[in-house]
Each structure stands twice: as structure tokens, then as C-alpha cells.
Coordinates of C-alpha atoms in Angstrom, one line a residue:
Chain A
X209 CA 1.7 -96.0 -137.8
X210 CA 0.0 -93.4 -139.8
X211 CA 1.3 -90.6 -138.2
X212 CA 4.9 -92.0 -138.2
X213 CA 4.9 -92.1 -141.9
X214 CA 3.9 -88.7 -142.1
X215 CA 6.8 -87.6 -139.7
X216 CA 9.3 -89.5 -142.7
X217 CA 7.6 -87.0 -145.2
X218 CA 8.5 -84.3 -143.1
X219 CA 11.9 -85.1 -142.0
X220 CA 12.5 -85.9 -145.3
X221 CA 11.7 -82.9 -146.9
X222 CA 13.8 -80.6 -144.2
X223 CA 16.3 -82.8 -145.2
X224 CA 15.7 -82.1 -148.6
X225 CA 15.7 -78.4 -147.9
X226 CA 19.1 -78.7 -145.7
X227 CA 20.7 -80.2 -148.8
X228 CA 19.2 -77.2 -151.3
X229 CA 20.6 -74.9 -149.1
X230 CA 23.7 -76.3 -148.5
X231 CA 24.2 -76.5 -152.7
X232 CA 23.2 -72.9 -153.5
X233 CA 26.1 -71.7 -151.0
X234 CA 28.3 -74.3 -152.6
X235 CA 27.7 -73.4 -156.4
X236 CA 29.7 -70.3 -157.7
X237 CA 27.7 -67.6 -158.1
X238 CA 28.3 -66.2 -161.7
X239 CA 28.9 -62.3 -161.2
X240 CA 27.7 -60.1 -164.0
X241 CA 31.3 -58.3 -163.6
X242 CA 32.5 -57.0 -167.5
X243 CA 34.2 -59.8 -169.6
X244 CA 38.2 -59.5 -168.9
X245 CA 37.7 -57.9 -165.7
X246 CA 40.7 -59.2 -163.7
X247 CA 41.0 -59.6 -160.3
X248 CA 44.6 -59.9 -158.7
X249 CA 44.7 -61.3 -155.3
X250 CA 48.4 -62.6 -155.2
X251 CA 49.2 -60.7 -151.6
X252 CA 46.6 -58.1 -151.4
X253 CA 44.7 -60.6 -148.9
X254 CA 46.9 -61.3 -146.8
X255 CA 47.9 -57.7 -146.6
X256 CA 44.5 -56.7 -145.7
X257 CA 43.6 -55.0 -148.8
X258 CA 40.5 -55.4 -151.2
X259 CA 41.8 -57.6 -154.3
X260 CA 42.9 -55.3 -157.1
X261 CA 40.8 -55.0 -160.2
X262 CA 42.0 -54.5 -163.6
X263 CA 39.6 -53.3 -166.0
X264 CA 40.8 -54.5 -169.1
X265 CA 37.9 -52.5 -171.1
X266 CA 38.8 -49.3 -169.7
X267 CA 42.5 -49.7 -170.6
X268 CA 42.2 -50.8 -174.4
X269 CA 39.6 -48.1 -175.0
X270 CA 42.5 -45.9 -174.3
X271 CA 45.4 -47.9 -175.4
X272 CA 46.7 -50.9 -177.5
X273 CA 47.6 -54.3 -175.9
X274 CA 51.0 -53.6 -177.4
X275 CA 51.6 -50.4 -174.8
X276 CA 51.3 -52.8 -171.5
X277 CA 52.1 -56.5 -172.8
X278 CA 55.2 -55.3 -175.5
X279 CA 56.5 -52.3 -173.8
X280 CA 55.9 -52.8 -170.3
X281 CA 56.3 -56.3 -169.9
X282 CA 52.9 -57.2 -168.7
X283 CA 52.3 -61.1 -168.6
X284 CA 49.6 -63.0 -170.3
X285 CA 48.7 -64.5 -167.7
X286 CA 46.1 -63.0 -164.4
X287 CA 48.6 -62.7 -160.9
X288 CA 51.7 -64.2 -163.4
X289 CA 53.2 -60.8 -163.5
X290 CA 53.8 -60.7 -159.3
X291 CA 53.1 -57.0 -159.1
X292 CA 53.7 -55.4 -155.9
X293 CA 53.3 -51.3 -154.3
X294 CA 57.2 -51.0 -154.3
X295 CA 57.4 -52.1 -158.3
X296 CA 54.4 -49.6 -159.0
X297 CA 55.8 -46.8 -156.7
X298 CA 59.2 -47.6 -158.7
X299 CA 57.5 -47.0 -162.3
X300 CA 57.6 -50.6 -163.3
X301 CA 53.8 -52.0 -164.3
X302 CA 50.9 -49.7 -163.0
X303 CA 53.2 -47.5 -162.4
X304 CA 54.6 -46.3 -165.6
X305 CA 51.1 -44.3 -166.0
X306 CA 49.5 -44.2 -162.7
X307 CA 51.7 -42.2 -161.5
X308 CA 50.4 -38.4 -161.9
X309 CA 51.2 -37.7 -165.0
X310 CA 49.9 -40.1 -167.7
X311 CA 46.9 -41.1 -165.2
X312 CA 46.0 -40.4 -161.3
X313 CA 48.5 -41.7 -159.0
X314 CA 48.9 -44.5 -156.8
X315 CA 47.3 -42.2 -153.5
X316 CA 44.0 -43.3 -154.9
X317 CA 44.0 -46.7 -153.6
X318 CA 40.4 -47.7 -153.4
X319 CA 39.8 -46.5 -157.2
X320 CA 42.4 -49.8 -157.8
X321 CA 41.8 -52.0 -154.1
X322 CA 38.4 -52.4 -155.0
X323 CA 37.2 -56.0 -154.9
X324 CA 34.9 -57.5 -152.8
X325 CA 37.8 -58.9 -150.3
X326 CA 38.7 -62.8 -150.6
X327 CA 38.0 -62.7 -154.3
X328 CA 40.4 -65.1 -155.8
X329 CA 43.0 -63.8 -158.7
X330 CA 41.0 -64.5 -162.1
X331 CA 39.9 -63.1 -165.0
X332 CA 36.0 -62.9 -165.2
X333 CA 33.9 -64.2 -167.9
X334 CA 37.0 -66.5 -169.4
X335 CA 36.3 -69.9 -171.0
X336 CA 37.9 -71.7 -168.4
X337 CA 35.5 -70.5 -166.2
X338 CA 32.8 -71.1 -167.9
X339 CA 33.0 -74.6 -168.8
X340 CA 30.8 -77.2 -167.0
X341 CA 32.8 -79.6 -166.8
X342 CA 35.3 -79.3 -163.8
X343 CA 38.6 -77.1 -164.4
X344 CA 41.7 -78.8 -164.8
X345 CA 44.1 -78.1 -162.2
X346 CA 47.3 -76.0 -163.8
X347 CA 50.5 -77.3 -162.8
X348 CA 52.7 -75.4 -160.6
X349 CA 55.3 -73.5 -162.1
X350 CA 57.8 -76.0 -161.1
X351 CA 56.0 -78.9 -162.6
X352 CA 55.3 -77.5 -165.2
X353 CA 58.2 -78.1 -168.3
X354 CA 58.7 -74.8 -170.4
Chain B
X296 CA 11.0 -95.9 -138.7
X297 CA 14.7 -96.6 -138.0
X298 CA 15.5 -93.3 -138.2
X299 CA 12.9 -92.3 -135.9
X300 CA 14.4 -95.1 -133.4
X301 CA 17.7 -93.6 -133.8
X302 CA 17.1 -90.3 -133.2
X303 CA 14.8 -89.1 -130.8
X304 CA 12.9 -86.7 -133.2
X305 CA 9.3 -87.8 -131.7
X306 CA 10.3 -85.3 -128.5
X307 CA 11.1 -82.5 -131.0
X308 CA 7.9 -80.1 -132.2
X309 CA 8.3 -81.0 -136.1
X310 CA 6.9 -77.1 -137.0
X311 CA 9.4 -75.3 -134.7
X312 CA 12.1 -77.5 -136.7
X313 CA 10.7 -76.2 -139.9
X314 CA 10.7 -72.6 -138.6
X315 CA 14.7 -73.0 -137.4
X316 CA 15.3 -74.3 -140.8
X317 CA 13.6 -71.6 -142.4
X318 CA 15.7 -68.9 -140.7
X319 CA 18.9 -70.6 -141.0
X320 CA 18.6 -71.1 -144.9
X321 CA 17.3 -67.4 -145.3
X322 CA 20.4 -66.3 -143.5
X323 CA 22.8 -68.1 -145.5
X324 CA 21.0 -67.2 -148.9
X325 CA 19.8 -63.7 -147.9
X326 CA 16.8 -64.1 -148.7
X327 CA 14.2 -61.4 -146.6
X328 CA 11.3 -61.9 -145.1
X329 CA 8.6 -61.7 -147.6
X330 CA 10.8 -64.6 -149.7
X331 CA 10.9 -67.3 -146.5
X332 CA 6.8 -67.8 -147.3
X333 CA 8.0 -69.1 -150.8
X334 CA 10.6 -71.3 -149.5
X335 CA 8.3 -72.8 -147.1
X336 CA 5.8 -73.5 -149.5
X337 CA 8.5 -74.8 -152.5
X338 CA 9.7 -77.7 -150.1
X339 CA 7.1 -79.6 -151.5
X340 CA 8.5 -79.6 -155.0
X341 CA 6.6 -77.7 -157.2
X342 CA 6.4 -78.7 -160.6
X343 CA 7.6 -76.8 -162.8
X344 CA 6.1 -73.4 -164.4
X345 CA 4.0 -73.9 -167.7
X346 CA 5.0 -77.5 -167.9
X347 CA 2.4 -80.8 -166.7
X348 CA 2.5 -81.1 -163.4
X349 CA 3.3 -84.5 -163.5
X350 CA 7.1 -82.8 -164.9
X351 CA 9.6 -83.1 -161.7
X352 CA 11.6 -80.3 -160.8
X353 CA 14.9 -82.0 -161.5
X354 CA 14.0 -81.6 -165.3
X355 CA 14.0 -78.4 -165.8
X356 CA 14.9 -76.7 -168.5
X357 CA 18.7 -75.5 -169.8
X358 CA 19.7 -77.2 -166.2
X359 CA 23.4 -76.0 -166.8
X360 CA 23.0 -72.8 -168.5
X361 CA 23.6 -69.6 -167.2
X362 CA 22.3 -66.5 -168.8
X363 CA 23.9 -62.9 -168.3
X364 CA 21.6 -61.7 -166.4
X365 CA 22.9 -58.0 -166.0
X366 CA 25.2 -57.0 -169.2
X367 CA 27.8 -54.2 -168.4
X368 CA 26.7 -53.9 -165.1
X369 CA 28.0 -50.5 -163.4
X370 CA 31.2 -51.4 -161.2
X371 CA 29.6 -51.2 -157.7
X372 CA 26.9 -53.9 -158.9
X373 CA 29.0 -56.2 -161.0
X374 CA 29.6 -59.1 -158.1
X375 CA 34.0 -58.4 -158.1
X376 CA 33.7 -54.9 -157.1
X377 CA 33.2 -54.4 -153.7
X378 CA 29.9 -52.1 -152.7
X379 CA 31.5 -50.8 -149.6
X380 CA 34.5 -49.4 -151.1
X381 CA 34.3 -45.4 -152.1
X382 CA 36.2 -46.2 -154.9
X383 CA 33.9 -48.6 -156.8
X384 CA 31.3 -45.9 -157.5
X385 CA 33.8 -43.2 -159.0
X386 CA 34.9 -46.0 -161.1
X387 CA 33.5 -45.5 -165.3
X388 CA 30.0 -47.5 -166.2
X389 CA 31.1 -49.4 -169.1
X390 CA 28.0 -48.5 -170.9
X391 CA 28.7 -44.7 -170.6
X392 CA 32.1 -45.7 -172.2
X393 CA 30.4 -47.8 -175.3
X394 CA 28.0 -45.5 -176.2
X395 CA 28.2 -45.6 -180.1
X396 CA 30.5 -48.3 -180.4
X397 CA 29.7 -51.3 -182.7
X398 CA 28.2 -54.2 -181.1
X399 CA 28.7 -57.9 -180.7
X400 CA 26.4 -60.8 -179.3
X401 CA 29.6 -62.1 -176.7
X402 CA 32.8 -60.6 -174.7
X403 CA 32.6 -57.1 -173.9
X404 CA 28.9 -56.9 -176.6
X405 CA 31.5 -54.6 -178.3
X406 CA 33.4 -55.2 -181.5
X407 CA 36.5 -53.7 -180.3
X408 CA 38.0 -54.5 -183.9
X409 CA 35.7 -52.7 -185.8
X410 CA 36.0 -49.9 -183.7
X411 CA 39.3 -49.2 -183.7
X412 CA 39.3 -49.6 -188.0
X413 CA 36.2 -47.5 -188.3
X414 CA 37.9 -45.1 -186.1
X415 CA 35.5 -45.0 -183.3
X416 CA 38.6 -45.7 -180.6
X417 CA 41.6 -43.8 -180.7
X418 CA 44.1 -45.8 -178.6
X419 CA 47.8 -45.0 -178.0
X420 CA 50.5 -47.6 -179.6
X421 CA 53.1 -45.6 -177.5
X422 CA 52.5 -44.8 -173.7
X423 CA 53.6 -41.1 -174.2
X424 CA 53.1 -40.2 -177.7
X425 CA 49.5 -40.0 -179.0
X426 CA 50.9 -39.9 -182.7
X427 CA 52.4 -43.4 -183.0
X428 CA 51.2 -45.2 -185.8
X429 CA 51.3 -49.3 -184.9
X430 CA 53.4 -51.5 -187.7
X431 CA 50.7 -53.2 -189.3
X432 CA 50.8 -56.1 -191.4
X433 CA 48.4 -57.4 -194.0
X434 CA 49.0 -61.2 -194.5
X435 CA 46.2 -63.5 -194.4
X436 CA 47.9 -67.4 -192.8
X437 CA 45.3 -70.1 -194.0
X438 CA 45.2 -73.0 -191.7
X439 CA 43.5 -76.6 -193.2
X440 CA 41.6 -78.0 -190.7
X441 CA 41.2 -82.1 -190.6
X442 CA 37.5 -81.7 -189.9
X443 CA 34.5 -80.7 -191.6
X444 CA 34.9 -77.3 -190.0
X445 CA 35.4 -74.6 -192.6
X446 CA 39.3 -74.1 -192.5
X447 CA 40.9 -71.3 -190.4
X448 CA 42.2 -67.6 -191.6
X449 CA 44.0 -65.7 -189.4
X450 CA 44.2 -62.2 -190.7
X451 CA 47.7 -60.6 -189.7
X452 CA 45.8 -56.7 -190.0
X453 CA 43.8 -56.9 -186.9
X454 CA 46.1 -58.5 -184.7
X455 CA 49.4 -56.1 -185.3
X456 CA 47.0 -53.3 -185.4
X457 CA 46.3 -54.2 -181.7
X458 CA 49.6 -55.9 -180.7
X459 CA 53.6 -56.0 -181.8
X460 CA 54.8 -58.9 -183.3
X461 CA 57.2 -59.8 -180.4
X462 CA 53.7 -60.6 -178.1
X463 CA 53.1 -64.0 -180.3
X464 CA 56.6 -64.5 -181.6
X465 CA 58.4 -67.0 -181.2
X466 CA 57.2 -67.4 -177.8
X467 CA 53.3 -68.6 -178.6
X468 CA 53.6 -69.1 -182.2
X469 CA 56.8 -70.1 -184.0
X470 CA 56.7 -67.9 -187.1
X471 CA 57.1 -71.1 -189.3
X472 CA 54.4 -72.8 -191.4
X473 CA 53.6 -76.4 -190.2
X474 CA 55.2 -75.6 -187.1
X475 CA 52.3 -74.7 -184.9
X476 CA 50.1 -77.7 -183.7
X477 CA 46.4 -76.2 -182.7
X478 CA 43.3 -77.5 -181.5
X479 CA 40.5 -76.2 -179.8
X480 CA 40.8 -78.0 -176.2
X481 CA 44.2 -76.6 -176.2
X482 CA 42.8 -72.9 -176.7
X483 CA 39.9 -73.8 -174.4
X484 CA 42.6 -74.2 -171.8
X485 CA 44.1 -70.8 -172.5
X486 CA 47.0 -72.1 -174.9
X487 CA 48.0 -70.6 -178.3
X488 CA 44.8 -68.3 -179.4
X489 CA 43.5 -69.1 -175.9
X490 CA 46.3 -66.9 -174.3
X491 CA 43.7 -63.8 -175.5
X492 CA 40.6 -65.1 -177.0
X493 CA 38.3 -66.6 -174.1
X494 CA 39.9 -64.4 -171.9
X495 CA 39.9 -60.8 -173.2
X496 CA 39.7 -60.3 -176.9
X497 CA 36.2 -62.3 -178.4
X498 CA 35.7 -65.4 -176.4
X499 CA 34.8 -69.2 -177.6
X500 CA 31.2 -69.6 -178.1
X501 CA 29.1 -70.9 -180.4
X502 CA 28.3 -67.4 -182.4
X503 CA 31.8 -66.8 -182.4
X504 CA 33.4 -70.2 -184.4
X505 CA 32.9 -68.5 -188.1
X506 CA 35.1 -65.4 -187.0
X507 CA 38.2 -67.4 -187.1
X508 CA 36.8 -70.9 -189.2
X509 CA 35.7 -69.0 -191.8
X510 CA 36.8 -70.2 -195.2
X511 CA 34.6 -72.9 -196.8
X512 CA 35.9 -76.6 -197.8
X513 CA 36.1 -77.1 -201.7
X514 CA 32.6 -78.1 -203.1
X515 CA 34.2 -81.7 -203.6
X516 CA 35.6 -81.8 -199.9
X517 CA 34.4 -85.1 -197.9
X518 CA 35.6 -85.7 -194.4
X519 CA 38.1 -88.6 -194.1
X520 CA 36.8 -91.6 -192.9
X521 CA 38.0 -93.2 -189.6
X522 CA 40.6 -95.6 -189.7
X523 CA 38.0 -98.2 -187.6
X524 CA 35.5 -97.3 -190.0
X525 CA 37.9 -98.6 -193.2
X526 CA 39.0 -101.2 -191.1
X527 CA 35.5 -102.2 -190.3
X528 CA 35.0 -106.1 -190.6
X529 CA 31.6 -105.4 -191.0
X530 CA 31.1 -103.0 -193.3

């Protein structure tokens, strides 16, 4: 009888362990990645490209918001603005610097591809993601009423 | 006992369970060799450090909070760039870039605001032409709040000396006083100021609230009282 118990205690703490395990690959790991960071995963993925990553730091040391979200027509909104090789390669978005002349051009593709693959479109350190509580699912754009 | 009778666990050797278990969580948690001695020894749950030892594991301390461990990491060790690409370690440290650049306790640690007005940062308002001088306007809106919050000021100055008036109107913000219901789960959510602050210009924490709540109620000010607490049969 006594050494039953003691099989319990052990069972129950590789249970225990199993379950511990189990929740630390579950949890989110927070990245120490720079605040605004965003990552932009809308067909890279699937493509078989690294996730692009948009420094936003590195861009408003060097220019005003105005430049990309007035002039260019960039969104407010991480993945909203649907941004593909052939729009770049065209001029539109990245393109209208990265393309030689205001900045290095789009042959560079690792300086831009360079997320850690299967990251999900987001920008880091936002509120959203930092609240506790679960996020709120955001509507589709077809639910949603404009 | 019964789940001893269910399973047949008697025939399995308990330690060479332990041992399997042992490799299988380092593998999934990377953790090396030298660490898998820890683990073995924390599955009986060790109180917690400096505390009695009666104190359970379960209760430790700031359970939920999550402290930036590594501020302005370098690209290649930041967790979204990946290691294995070339590209990630030609890419700028953004502490090379902030050298000298006022400082903040949240965001970026930088005070991007008082950079650009001291004239630490010289960024372009035109894509092309570095001699572009923005359209800036200095109108302070004053915005009660119901609350005992100090009410809000938005100043016009830094804004349009970041942005052009057609980012926020009329899209975000209908250029109309009274017009523009706000509260703070809606910006939380990324609505109205939560389109850019929380996500790229200073975020929503507690050190950040005075920056925008920042003119005091009148001396005489009292916060209303609840309708359930005029109504109160009691009281």
C-alpha cells in the first residue's frame, strides 16, 4: 500500500511536469524586438519568404509620418496596405524610395525578408498585445460597417 | 489506485519515465544539458526564492507581468528578426542610432518629440526635398473629461509637426468640437488616438497618462455622483 502511494506522488508530479511544459510552449513568448517594429506576413509565407519587417524607428529617424502615410498612401493599419513585389517594383509603397536612388533597391531582399518565418503580421510591443486579458477578435473587413 | 488499475504503469520502470520526460521537455523548451538537473529537481515545487517556505509556487510574485528584459535589442537578437538570415545583422542597432537622443521610460525609451523640436532629428516632410518645412499649427483643443482624471490637451504643434492634417481629418477625427466621442477602451483597441499611440508614437501605460490628461480639475471640482448612488434608498 505504501509503495503504491508513493507511485501517485510520482505519476503525479510527471504529470505535473507534462502540463508545465506543455504551457510554456503554449504562452507567447514576448520578443524584445523595438516598439513599432512591424512584421508583414500577408503572402510572404506562403510564398516562401521570411515575413517582412518594417522598422518604424529607422524610418522616422529619417522622415516624417506625413512622407509615407499623407503622400504615399500608407495605411494605419499593419498588412491593411496589401503590399506586394509588383507594387514596389512599380514605385508605389516601398518602392517610391527603395528603389536606388532615395535608398538601396529592392535586390536586397534579405535586408527587408528578414523575419524569423511563420511570424504572424503585427506590430510589436502595441497595447493590444500587451493586454492580459484576451484580444478581441477584429471583425472582417466585410463585417465590419465603415 | 484506480489509475494504477487502469493503466498498467506498475510494468513501467518509474525513473526511466522520469528520464524520457526529461528529454522530451528539454527538447521542446531548449533547454541544454547542464539546465535538465534543475528541472528534475524543481518538479517538486520549490518554494519560492526569499519568501517562507511554506509560500507555494503558484503565488509568486507580479504573476502576469512581463518586464523588457533586453531594451533595443540589436536586430538579429530581437525575437522577429530571423538569426539565419544575412540580412538581419547588416541591419542598424537601434542604440547606435539613439545615441544622444532624449529619453523616455516607454515606446522606443526615446522622446521622439523632443528630438525633433530640439533639433536632434532632422527628418524629411517631402520624400525628395530635404528643405521642406511641415505646416505647423499651434492650437491647443481642451477636452473635459467626466472623471476625476485631469482633463485632456491635445496640442496641435507636435502632431502637424510630425503629420499633415489630411492623416486625422475627417477620417479619424471630425474637425468639429463635440463631435468626437473618446474613451480609453476605444484607444486601447487601436481607435481614435489608438490608431498611433500604443502602436508607434508613445504607448498607453501608466507613466504615460499625464502626457495627454494633463490639465488639472478646478480646485472646487468634485466627481459626479452615480445615478444609483442618488437614487440610493439607503443612503
Amino acid at each position: 500500500m505504501k509503495l503504491s502511494l508513493d507511485f501517485i506522488v510520482k505519476w503525479k508530479a510527471i504529470l505535473f511536469a507534462l502540463m508545465g511544459s506543455v504551457a510554456i510552449i503554449m504562452i507567447p513568448q514576448s520578443a524584445p524586438a523595438e516598439y513599432a517594429d512591424v512584421v508583414i506576413n500577408n503572402y510572404a509565407d506562403a510564398a516562401g519568404m521570411r515575413p517582412a519587417v518594417f522598422p518604424h524607428w529607422y524610418h522616422r529617424i529619417r522622415f516624417r509620418c506625413k512622407v509615407c502615410h499623407a503622400d504615399l498612401g500608407f495605411k494605419f493599419k499593419a498588412g491593411g496596405n496589401k503590399i506586394t513585389m509588383a507594387k514596389i517594383i512599380d514605385g508605389q509603397f516601398c518602392g517610391a524610395c527603395h528603389n536606388g536612388e532615395i535608398s538601396w533597391s529592392v535586390e536586397n531582399c534579405g535586408m527587408c525578408h528578414s523575419g524569423i518565418p511563420g511570424t504572424p503580421t503585427q506590430i510589436h510591443g502595441s497595447t493590444i498585445q500587451k493586454l492580459v486579458a484576451p484580444q478581441y477578435k477584429a471583425l472582417s473587413d466585410k463585417k465590419r460597417v465603415q | 489506485m484506480t489509475i494504477i488499475k487502469i493503466l498498467p504503469l506498475k510494468q513501467v520502470p518509474s525513473k526511466l519515465a522520469v528520464i524520457a520526460l526529461i528529454c522530451l521537455f528539454a527538447i521542446v523548451s531548449n533547454v541544454n544539458a547542464a539546465e535538465t538537473g534543475a528541472t528534475k529537481k524543481s518538479m517538486k515545487l520549490k518554494p519560492v526564492q526569499g519568501q517562507s517556505d511554506k509560500v507555494s509556487k503558484a503565488n509568486v510574485f507580479n504573476r502576469l507581468l512581463k518586464k523588457d528584459k533586453n531594451k533595443n535589442a540589436p536586430p538579429a537578437e530581437d525575437g522577429i528578426h530571423d538569426p539565419a538570415n544575412e540580412g538581419s545583422h547588416v541591419l542598424q542597432p537601434p542604440k547606435v542610432a539613439y545615441v544622444g537622443l532624449p529619453t523616455t521610460e516607454f515606446g522606443n525609451y526615446v522622446d521622439w518629440v523632443q528630438a525633433l523640436q530640439k533639433g536632434y532629428l532632422k527628418p524629411r516632410y517631402d520624400r525628395m526635398d530635404p528643405k521642406v518645412e511641415p505646416l505647423v499649427m499651434d492650437l491647443d483643443i481642451v477636452r473635459p473629461v467626466k472623471a476625476s482624471m485631469p482633463d485632456v490637451v491635445f496640442p496641435h504643434k507636435p502632431h502637424t509637426q510630425w503629420l499633415h492634417c489630411s492623416n486625422c481629418h475627417p477620417k479619424i477625427f471630425i474637425p468639429q468640437k463635440g463631435a468626437n466621442q473618446i474613451n480609453m477602451a476605444a484607444i486601447m483597441l487601436g481607435e481614435k488616438c489608438g490608431v498611433c499611440h500604443g502602436k508607434v508614437s508613445f504607448p498607453i501605460t501608466t507613466k504615460s497618462c499625464k502626457k495627454c490628461h494633463s490639465k488639472p480639475k478646478p480646485k472646487n471640482w468634485k466627481p459626479p455622483l452615480s445615478q444609483a448612488s442618488v437614487k440610493n434608498p439607503w443612503r
